[in-house]
Coordinates of C-alpha atoms in Angstrom, one line a residue:
M82 CA 177.6 90.0 225.2
A83 CA 174.0 90.3 225.4
D84 CA 172.4 90.9 228.3
R85 CA 168.8 90.8 226.9
L86 CA 166.9 87.8 225.1
K87 CA 163.9 87.5 223.4
I88 CA 162.8 83.4 222.9
A89 CA 160.0 82.6 221.0
L90 CA 158.3 79.1 222.3
A91 CA 156.5 77.4 219.9
Q92 CA 154.2 75.0 221.3
M93 CA 152.9 73.1 218.3
N94 CA 151.4 69.8 216.6
Q95 CA 152.7 67.6 214.6
R96 CA 152.5 64.9 211.9
V97 CA 154.4 61.6 212.2
G98 CA 156.6 61.4 208.9
D99 CA 155.4 64.7 207.2
L100 CA 158.7 66.3 206.8
A101 CA 157.6 68.9 204.6
G102 CA 154.5 70.0 206.2
N103 CA 156.6 69.8 210.0
A104 CA 159.3 72.1 208.3
A105 CA 156.3 74.6 206.7
A106 CA 154.9 75.1 209.8
M107 CA 158.2 75.7 211.6
L108 CA 159.3 78.1 209.1
E109 CA 155.9 80.0 209.7
M110 CA 156.3 80.3 213.2
R111 CA 159.6 81.7 212.5
R112 CA 158.3 84.1 210.3
R113 CA 155.8 84.9 213.4
A114 CA 158.6 85.2 215.6
K115 CA 159.6 88.4 214.0
G116 CA 161.9 90.8 216.4
A117 CA 162.6 87.6 218.5
D118 CA 166.6 85.8 218.8
L119 CA 165.6 82.3 219.1
L120 CA 163.0 80.2 218.2
L121 CA 162.4 77.0 220.2
C122 CA 160.4 74.2 219.2
P123 CA 159.3 70.8 220.4
E124 CA 161.3 67.6 220.1
L125 CA 161.6 66.1 216.7
Q126 CA 159.5 68.5 215.4
I127 CA 160.4 67.9 211.8
V128 CA 159.8 64.3 212.2
G129 CA 157.2 63.6 214.5
Y130 CA 157.1 62.2 217.9
P131 CA 156.9 59.5 218.2
P132 CA 158.3 57.8 215.0
E133 CA 158.8 54.5 216.0
D134 CA 160.5 52.1 213.4
L135 CA 160.2 54.9 210.5
V136 CA 164.0 55.5 212.1
L137 CA 165.0 52.2 211.0
K138 CA 164.6 53.0 207.7
P139 CA 167.2 54.1 205.7
E140 CA 165.7 56.5 202.9
F141 CA 163.4 57.8 205.9
V142 CA 166.5 59.1 207.9
R143 CA 168.2 60.9 204.0
R144 CA 164.8 62.3 203.8
V145 CA 165.3 63.7 207.4
H146 CA 168.7 65.4 206.5
E147 CA 167.6 66.9 203.3
C148 CA 164.9 68.5 205.2
T149 CA 166.9 69.6 208.1
D150 CA 169.2 71.0 205.6
E151 CA 166.4 73.3 203.7
L152 CA 165.5 74.6 207.5
I153 CA 169.4 75.2 208.7
A154 CA 169.6 77.2 204.7
A155 CA 166.5 79.2 205.6
T156 CA 167.9 80.8 208.8
V157 CA 170.1 82.9 206.4
E158 CA 167.1 84.7 205.8
P159 CA 166.2 87.7 208.8
G160 CA 164.7 86.3 211.6
P161 CA 165.5 84.3 214.8
A162 CA 167.9 81.4 214.8
M163 CA 166.3 78.0 215.5
L164 CA 166.3 75.1 217.7
I165 CA 165.6 72.5 215.2
G166 CA 164.1 68.9 216.5
T167 CA 165.6 66.2 214.0
I168 CA 167.3 63.0 213.5
V169 CA 170.9 62.9 213.1
N170 CA 172.7 59.8 211.1
E171 CA 176.8 59.6 211.8
G172 CA 178.8 56.3 211.6
G173 CA 175.5 54.4 210.8
Q174 CA 174.1 55.4 214.2
N175 CA 170.9 57.3 214.6
F176 CA 170.8 60.1 217.1
N177 CA 167.8 62.0 218.4
T178 CA 169.2 65.6 217.9
M179 CA 168.6 69.2 218.5
L180 CA 170.3 71.5 216.4
L181 CA 170.9 75.5 216.2
A182 CA 170.7 76.8 213.5
D183 CA 171.6 80.7 212.8
G184 CA 172.7 82.5 209.8
G185 CA 172.4 79.5 207.4
R186 CA 174.5 77.2 209.6
V187 CA 174.6 75.1 212.5
I188 CA 176.0 76.7 215.4
G189 CA 175.9 73.9 218.1
R190 CA 174.1 70.4 218.3
T191 CA 172.8 68.4 221.7
F192 CA 172.6 64.3 221.0
K193 CA 169.4 63.2 223.5
H194 CA 171.8 61.0 226.2
E195 CA 168.8 59.8 228.2
L196 CA 166.4 57.1 226.1
P197 CA 163.5 56.7 227.8
N198 CA 162.6 52.9 227.0
Y199 CA 159.7 52.3 229.5
G200 CA 155.9 52.3 228.9
T201 CA 155.0 53.7 225.4
F202 CA 158.2 54.9 225.2
D203 CA 161.0 52.3 223.3
E204 CA 163.6 54.9 222.0
K205 CA 166.4 52.5 222.8
R206 CA 165.2 50.3 220.2
I207 CA 165.5 53.2 217.3
F208 CA 168.1 56.1 218.4
T209 CA 171.7 55.9 220.1
P210 CA 172.1 57.9 223.2
G211 CA 174.5 60.6 223.0
P212 CA 177.4 61.6 225.3
L213 CA 176.8 64.0 228.1
P214 CA 176.5 67.5 225.9
D215 CA 178.0 70.4 226.2
P216 CA 176.2 73.8 226.1
I217 CA 176.0 75.7 223.2
E218 CA 177.6 78.8 222.9
W219 CA 176.0 81.4 221.1
R220 CA 176.0 85.4 221.0
G221 CA 177.8 85.3 224.5
I222 CA 175.7 82.9 225.9
K223 CA 176.4 79.2 226.9
L224 CA 173.0 77.2 226.4
G225 CA 171.6 74.2 227.6
V226 CA 169.9 72.3 226.0
P227 CA 168.9 69.0 227.3
V228 CA 166.2 66.8 225.5
C229 CA 163.0 65.8 227.1
E230 CA 164.1 62.4 229.3
D231 CA 167.5 64.5 229.6
M232 CA 165.3 66.7 232.6
W233 CA 163.9 63.8 234.0
L234 CA 167.1 62.4 235.4
E235 CA 169.9 64.5 236.9
P236 CA 173.0 63.8 235.2
V237 CA 172.6 65.7 232.0
C238 CA 171.6 69.0 233.6
A239 CA 174.1 68.6 236.2
H240 CA 176.8 68.2 233.4
L241 CA 175.4 71.3 231.6
A242 CA 175.4 73.6 235.1
E243 CA 178.9 72.4 235.7
L244 CA 180.0 73.2 232.0
G245 CA 178.7 77.0 232.6
A246 CA 175.2 76.7 230.9
E247 CA 173.2 79.6 232.0
L248 CA 169.7 78.5 231.3
F249 CA 167.9 75.3 230.1
L250 CA 166.0 74.8 227.1
V251 CA 164.2 71.5 227.2
P252 CA 162.3 70.4 224.1
H253 CA 159.8 67.6 224.8
G254 CA 157.5 65.5 223.2
S255 CA 156.1 64.4 226.3
P256 CA 152.3 62.5 226.3
Y257 CA 149.6 62.8 229.2
E258 CA 148.3 60.8 231.5
L259 CA 146.8 61.6 234.8
D260 CA 148.7 64.1 236.6
K261 CA 151.6 64.2 234.6
N262 CA 151.6 68.0 234.8
L263 CA 152.7 67.5 238.8
T264 CA 155.3 65.3 237.9
R265 CA 156.7 67.7 235.4
E266 CA 156.5 70.1 237.6
R267 CA 158.4 68.5 240.4
L268 CA 161.4 67.0 238.2
A269 CA 161.7 70.9 236.5
R270 CA 161.9 72.1 240.2
A271 CA 164.4 69.3 241.3
R272 CA 166.9 70.6 238.2
T273 CA 166.1 74.3 238.8
T274 CA 167.1 74.2 242.6
S275 CA 170.3 72.0 242.5
T276 CA 171.4 74.1 239.6
G277 CA 170.1 77.8 240.3
L278 CA 169.3 77.6 236.3
P279 CA 165.6 78.6 235.1
V280 CA 164.1 75.8 232.7
V281 CA 162.0 76.5 229.7
F282 CA 159.7 73.3 229.2
L283 CA 158.4 73.2 225.7
N284 CA 156.1 70.4 224.7
R285 CA 154.1 69.3 221.7
V286 CA 150.1 69.0 221.3
G287 CA 147.9 67.0 219.3
G288 CA 147.0 63.2 218.8
Q289 CA 149.3 60.1 217.3
D290 CA 147.6 57.0 217.4
E291 CA 147.3 56.4 221.0
L292 CA 148.9 58.9 222.6
A293 CA 147.5 62.8 223.1
F294 CA 150.0 65.3 223.6
D295 CA 148.8 68.4 226.2
G296 CA 151.3 70.9 225.7
S297 CA 151.3 72.7 229.0
S298 CA 154.6 74.4 228.2
F299 CA 155.9 76.4 231.1
V300 CA 159.1 78.4 232.1
M301 CA 160.3 77.9 235.8
H302 CA 162.5 80.4 237.6
P303 CA 165.7 78.7 240.0
D304 CA 163.4 79.0 243.2
G305 CA 161.2 76.7 241.5
E306 CA 158.4 79.4 240.7
I307 CA 156.6 79.3 237.4
V308 CA 156.6 82.2 235.8
V309 CA 154.6 81.5 232.3
Q310 CA 152.6 78.9 231.7
M311 CA 151.1 78.3 228.2
P312 CA 147.9 76.7 227.3
D313 CA 147.2 72.8 227.3
W314 CA 145.8 71.1 224.2
D315 CA 145.8 73.7 221.9
E316 CA 149.0 75.1 219.8
A317 CA 150.1 78.2 221.2
F318 CA 152.8 81.0 220.7
L319 CA 154.9 83.3 222.9
M320 CA 157.6 85.8 223.1
T321 CA 159.2 85.5 226.3
E322 CA 161.6 88.1 227.1
W323 CA 165.0 87.5 229.5
V324 CA 167.2 89.8 230.9
R325 CA 170.7 88.6 232.4
D326 CA 172.0 90.6 236.2
A327 CA 174.2 89.1 238.6
D328 CA 172.2 86.3 239.7
G329 CA 171.7 85.0 235.8
W330 CA 169.3 84.7 233.1
R331 CA 165.4 85.3 234.6
C332 CA 162.6 85.6 232.5
E333 CA 160.7 88.9 232.2
T334 CA 157.4 87.8 231.0
R335 CA 154.8 86.8 232.9
C336 CA 151.8 84.5 231.1
A337 CA 149.1 82.2 233.3
H338 CA 146.8 79.7 232.6
D339 CA 144.4 77.3 234.5
L340 CA 145.0 74.1 233.2
D341 CA 142.5 71.3 233.1
A342 CA 141.9 69.4 236.2
F343 CA 140.4 65.9 236.4
P344 CA 137.9 64.9 234.6
A345 CA 138.1 67.7 232.1
D346 CA 141.8 66.8 231.2
V347 CA 140.6 63.2 230.6
Y348 CA 137.6 64.1 228.3
R349 CA 140.1 66.8 226.7
A350 CA 142.8 64.1 225.7
M351 CA 140.0 61.6 224.3
M352 CA 139.0 64.7 221.8
V353 CA 142.5 65.6 220.8
A354 CA 143.7 62.1 220.1
L355 CA 140.2 61.1 218.4
R356 CA 140.1 64.3 216.3
D357 CA 143.5 63.7 215.0
Y358 CA 143.5 60.1 214.5
V359 CA 140.3 60.5 212.2
G360 CA 141.3 63.5 210.5
R361 CA 145.2 62.2 209.8
N362 CA 143.6 58.9 208.7
G363 CA 141.4 60.0 205.8
F364 CA 137.8 59.3 207.7
P365 CA 134.9 61.5 207.0
G366 CA 133.2 61.0 210.4
V367 CA 132.7 58.2 212.6
I368 CA 129.7 55.7 212.9
L369 CA 129.1 53.7 216.4
G370 CA 126.3 51.5 218.1
L371 CA 123.9 53.9 219.9
S372 CA 122.6 51.5 222.5
G373 CA 121.2 53.8 225.4
G374 CA 123.6 52.7 227.4
I375 CA 126.4 55.0 229.2
D376 CA 129.4 53.6 227.3
N377 CA 128.0 54.3 224.0
A378 CA 126.4 57.8 225.1
L379 CA 130.3 58.8 226.3
S380 CA 131.6 57.9 223.2
A381 CA 129.1 59.4 221.1
A382 CA 129.4 62.7 223.1
V383 CA 133.3 62.8 222.6
A384 CA 133.3 62.3 219.2
V385 CA 130.3 65.3 218.4
D386 CA 132.9 67.5 220.5
A387 CA 135.9 66.3 218.8
L388 CA 134.7 66.1 215.1
G389 CA 131.0 68.1 215.2
P390 CA 127.6 66.7 215.0
D391 CA 127.5 66.3 211.1
N392 CA 130.7 63.7 211.2
V393 CA 129.2 61.6 213.8
R394 CA 126.2 58.8 213.2
G395 CA 124.5 56.6 216.0
V396 CA 122.7 53.5 215.0
M397 CA 120.7 51.8 217.5
L398 CA 120.5 47.6 216.4
P399 CA 117.8 46.8 218.6
S400 CA 117.1 43.2 219.4
K401 CA 114.1 41.0 221.3
Y402 CA 115.9 42.0 224.2
T403 CA 116.5 46.0 224.0
S404 CA 113.9 47.4 226.4
E405 CA 111.9 50.4 225.1
E406 CA 113.7 52.7 227.8
S407 CA 116.9 51.9 225.9
L408 CA 115.3 52.8 222.4
E409 CA 114.1 55.9 224.3
D410 CA 117.4 56.9 225.6
A411 CA 119.4 56.5 222.1
R412 CA 116.8 58.6 220.4
E413 CA 117.5 61.4 223.3
C414 CA 121.0 61.1 223.3
A415 CA 121.2 61.6 219.4
R416 CA 118.6 64.6 220.0
L417 CA 121.0 65.8 222.6
L418 CA 123.9 65.7 220.2
G419 CA 122.7 66.7 217.0
C420 CA 123.9 63.9 215.2
R421 CA 122.4 61.0 213.1
H422 CA 120.2 58.6 214.6
D423 CA 119.4 55.4 212.6
V424 CA 117.7 52.1 213.5
V425 CA 118.3 48.9 212.1
S426 CA 116.8 45.5 214.0
I427 CA 119.1 42.6 214.3
A428 CA 116.1 40.4 215.2
P429 CA 115.6 38.8 211.7
A430 CA 119.6 38.4 211.3
V431 CA 119.4 36.6 215.1
E432 CA 116.1 34.0 213.9
S433 CA 118.5 33.2 210.6
V434 CA 121.7 32.1 212.9
A435 CA 118.9 30.4 215.6
Q436 CA 117.3 28.1 212.4
M437 CA 121.3 28.0 211.1
L438 CA 122.5 26.7 214.5
P439 CA 119.5 25.4 216.5
D440 CA 121.5 23.6 219.3
M441 CA 123.0 27.4 220.1
S442 CA 122.2 28.5 223.3
G443 CA 123.4 30.6 226.4
L444 CA 126.8 32.5 226.2
A445 CA 126.9 31.8 222.7
A446 CA 123.5 32.7 221.8
E447 CA 124.4 35.9 223.6
N448 CA 127.8 36.7 221.9
V449 CA 125.9 36.0 218.3
Q450 CA 123.9 39.3 218.7
A451 CA 127.1 41.4 219.5
R452 CA 128.5 39.8 216.7
L453 CA 126.0 40.7 214.5
R454 CA 125.5 44.2 215.6
M455 CA 129.0 44.8 214.4
V456 CA 128.7 42.9 211.0
A457 CA 125.8 45.4 210.5
L458 CA 127.9 48.4 211.8
M459 CA 130.6 47.2 209.7
A460 CA 128.8 46.9 206.8
L461 CA 127.6 50.4 207.1
S462 CA 131.0 52.0 207.7
N463 CA 131.9 50.0 204.5
S464 CA 129.4 51.6 202.8
S465 CA 130.1 55.3 204.0
G466 CA 133.7 55.1 204.9
E467 CA 132.9 56.2 208.4
M468 CA 135.1 54.8 211.0
L469 CA 133.3 52.3 213.5
L470 CA 134.0 53.5 217.1
T471 CA 134.8 50.9 219.8
T472 CA 132.8 52.1 222.8
G473 CA 134.0 49.3 225.5
N474 CA 135.9 50.6 228.3
K475 CA 138.8 49.5 230.5
S476 CA 137.0 47.9 233.2
E477 CA 135.1 45.2 230.7
M478 CA 138.1 44.7 229.2
S479 CA 140.0 44.1 232.1
V480 CA 138.3 41.0 232.8
G481 CA 137.0 40.0 229.4
Y482 CA 133.4 41.0 229.9
A483 CA 133.5 41.7 225.9
T484 CA 132.9 40.0 222.8
L485 CA 135.5 39.3 220.5
Y486 CA 134.7 40.3 216.8
G487 CA 131.7 41.7 218.5
D488 CA 131.3 44.6 220.9
M489 CA 135.5 44.6 220.8
A490 CA 135.3 45.2 216.7
G491 CA 136.2 48.9 215.2
G492 CA 138.8 51.3 214.4
Y493 CA 139.3 53.5 217.4
S494 CA 138.2 53.6 220.9
V495 CA 138.0 56.6 223.6
L496 CA 137.1 54.7 226.5
K497 CA 139.9 52.2 226.5
D498 CA 141.8 53.4 229.2
A499 CA 139.1 54.6 231.1
Y500 CA 137.7 52.7 233.9
K501 CA 133.8 52.4 234.4
T502 CA 134.0 54.6 237.6
T503 CA 136.3 57.2 234.9
V504 CA 133.2 57.0 232.8
F505 CA 130.4 57.9 235.4
A506 CA 132.7 60.9 236.5
L507 CA 133.2 62.0 233.0
S508 CA 129.3 61.6 231.9
R509 CA 128.4 63.7 234.7
W510 CA 130.9 66.2 234.2
R511 CA 129.9 66.4 230.7
N512 CA 126.1 66.9 231.0
A513 CA 127.4 70.2 233.6
N514 CA 130.1 71.5 231.3
K515 CA 130.9 72.1 227.7
P516 CA 135.0 71.5 227.3
D517 CA 137.2 74.3 225.5
G518 CA 137.1 74.0 221.8
A519 CA 134.2 71.5 221.6
L520 CA 131.7 71.4 218.6
G521 CA 128.7 69.5 220.8
P522 CA 126.0 71.0 222.6
D523 CA 126.1 73.6 225.1
G524 CA 124.2 71.7 227.8
P525 CA 123.5 68.0 228.4
A526 CA 125.0 65.3 225.9
M527 CA 123.0 62.2 227.5
P528 CA 119.7 61.9 228.8
A529 CA 120.1 61.8 233.0
R530 CA 119.0 58.0 232.8
V531 CA 121.5 56.5 231.1
I532 CA 124.0 57.8 234.0
T533 CA 121.8 56.4 237.1
K534 CA 120.4 53.5 235.4
P535 CA 122.3 49.9 236.1
P536 CA 125.0 48.8 233.4
T537 CA 123.2 46.0 230.9
A538 CA 124.5 44.4 227.5
E539 CA 120.8 43.3 227.3
L540 CA 121.7 40.2 225.9
R541 CA 119.2 38.1 227.8
P542 CA 116.1 38.6 229.7
G543 CA 116.7 41.2 233.0
Q544 CA 120.4 41.2 232.4
K545 CA 122.7 43.4 234.6
D546 CA 126.6 43.9 234.7
E547 CA 126.6 43.4 238.0
D548 CA 125.3 39.4 237.4
S549 CA 128.5 38.4 236.5
L550 CA 130.8 41.3 238.0
P551 CA 131.3 42.5 241.3
P552 CA 130.2 46.3 241.6
Y553 CA 132.3 48.5 239.4
S554 CA 133.2 50.7 242.6
L555 CA 134.8 47.4 243.7
L556 CA 136.2 46.2 240.6
D557 CA 137.9 49.2 239.6
R558 CA 139.8 49.6 243.0
I559 CA 140.9 46.0 242.3
L560 CA 141.7 46.6 238.9
E561 CA 143.8 49.9 239.5
G562 CA 145.8 47.6 242.1
L563 CA 146.2 44.7 239.8
V564 CA 147.0 46.5 236.6
D565 CA 148.1 50.2 237.2
K566 CA 150.3 49.1 240.3
E567 CA 151.3 45.9 239.3
M568 CA 150.4 44.7 243.1
S569 CA 149.9 41.0 244.2
V570 CA 146.4 39.6 245.0
K571 CA 147.6 39.8 249.1
E572 CA 148.6 43.5 248.5
V573 CA 145.7 44.2 246.6
A574 CA 143.3 42.4 249.3
N575 CA 145.4 44.1 251.8
T576 CA 144.6 47.6 250.6
T577 CA 141.2 47.6 249.5
G578 CA 140.1 45.1 252.6
E579 CA 138.4 42.7 250.3
D580 CA 138.4 39.0 250.3
V581 CA 141.7 37.6 248.9
A582 CA 139.5 34.5 246.7
L583 CA 137.6 37.7 245.2
V584 CA 140.8 39.4 244.2
A585 CA 142.4 36.3 243.0
D586 CA 139.2 35.6 240.6
I587 CA 139.4 39.2 239.2
E588 CA 143.2 38.7 238.6
S589 CA 142.4 35.1 237.1
K590 CA 140.2 36.8 234.4
L591 CA 142.4 39.4 233.8
L592 CA 145.2 37.1 232.7
K593 CA 143.0 35.0 230.7
A594 CA 141.4 37.8 228.8
E595 CA 144.9 38.7 227.4
Y596 CA 144.6 37.3 224.1
K597 CA 141.0 39.2 223.8
R598 CA 142.9 42.6 224.4
R599 CA 146.0 41.7 221.8
Q600 CA 143.0 41.6 219.2
A601 CA 141.3 45.0 220.2
P602 CA 141.3 48.5 218.3
P603 CA 144.2 51.4 219.5
G604 CA 142.7 53.4 221.9
V605 CA 143.5 57.0 223.8
K606 CA 145.8 56.6 226.8
I607 CA 145.2 58.4 229.9
G608 CA 146.7 56.5 232.8
S609 CA 150.2 55.3 233.7
R610 CA 149.2 51.6 232.5
N611 CA 147.5 51.3 229.5
F612 CA 146.5 47.7 227.7
G613 CA 149.0 47.7 224.7
R614 CA 152.5 49.1 225.1
D615 CA 152.1 50.2 228.7
R616 CA 151.1 46.4 229.8
R617 CA 152.9 43.7 227.7
Y618 CA 152.0 40.3 229.4
P619 CA 152.3 36.8 227.2
I620 CA 148.9 35.0 226.2
S621 CA 150.3 31.8 227.3
N622 CA 151.1 32.8 231.0
F623 CA 151.1 30.0 234.0
F624 CA 152.1 33.0 236.7
H625 CA 149.4 34.3 239.1
T626 CA 150.3 35.9 242.6
G627 CA 147.1 33.9 244.1
P628 CA 146.9 31.5 246.4
Q629 CA 149.5 28.8 245.2
T630 CA 149.4 25.1 245.0
K631 CA 152.0 23.5 246.7
L632 CA 154.4 21.0 244.7
P633 CA 153.6 17.5 245.4
R634 CA 156.5 16.1 247.9

């Protein structure tokens, strides 16, 4: 019976559906883990997480089985045993599975029991829950292998402990959101203190569509102390050494890493998600409107930091309402970032449309400008192959302060889940800090005036956002209550101290804009309730929580 153990932790990126590529990366990690007894990789590492409805395609699952068999066979070569995250189909049912392979054969397996089915997760759609798992017996050790959500709820870990598990190895596919680390640590601590067993929390990194995975893997002792903290956002490999004494297994390795705090964590999430989205979908870079406003400037900064200045093109598209100040700020923003800056006037196109539709006025005339800008940007995107980066923020999208087929158009949005107040915080932070791994400038990323001047769409003379909306500091507090916390109008009014009529008006705008949001591009999730898979409201909807109209007697 072994009393010492070396466990290699591989905090890895994944590419959904790239079975051969993911498997090859795992074998490379196994080669790096020479001298280890066991290699732990993240949840569904062969497949990529989340695989969504790929799992419902029989040919996909068949190939997953083939790839898994090849990995199992590879463990006959000298090296550590491997815990392999894969899919197993039995009796026509698909299971999210961890297999322990050693010496060319399967030693044991765990089917994920607790299938998350909330927010961005819909595993009950594609997987069957496994039974409460037994420990995997290997080399005289009883390994508890709860899979991701199995650690978040009590039953699986309690069951494993009752059956004699000696430590928990928990592979995860846990996406980033604000304060997620605190939640992970709290739940892991609940499992360690209730069972008296240590926990290895091993998470993936990288971007997958709207999700960013931050890694932040850790080892926690039974007393709740984190003795190993791996980095956030980057792939990492760590050999941990364990010893078993009268009190059970303890990790002798010590490793510390300071995780990003707000707003650096949000900024890094945007960088990681955009980098992987652009690269994995084959775009050579991005193009975006550079108006001299803060949303455009921040989007451009994230893009340059994620992709490099040579892969970002900003285009100023002035109309007769564009101020000289905006022209200067857009030009200076491009200079600071070191990216390309083009100027294409939409004035001739606006005049042509005015001649074609002489009765056009008001909002219609304003929206034509936004749509003509997108016509120009999409034409440039089509010509060069660069992806059009959308720059709208969550505050605007919440209340419909955006033009359908205008400034909403594009392939991806890094600000989709960022309220305007978060945009200000991120911009101030980036001007004073350079994120780890950033490819952009060491100094400021935008002129200070971009942050301090009143936001405006510049679609009519003297226009300001606050002509149509409450101050963003107020609007965002109301929206956080209505959207993120699902509070009623009365509850939000009581919490914020604002007038019920104002909150009811914001709720009305929020509900009416649902049809617009359904047509918006994907974007990085940073909060607990992003528009899309987290918050799925009907478009045709007659329920609201504002003052009620009494039914006629």
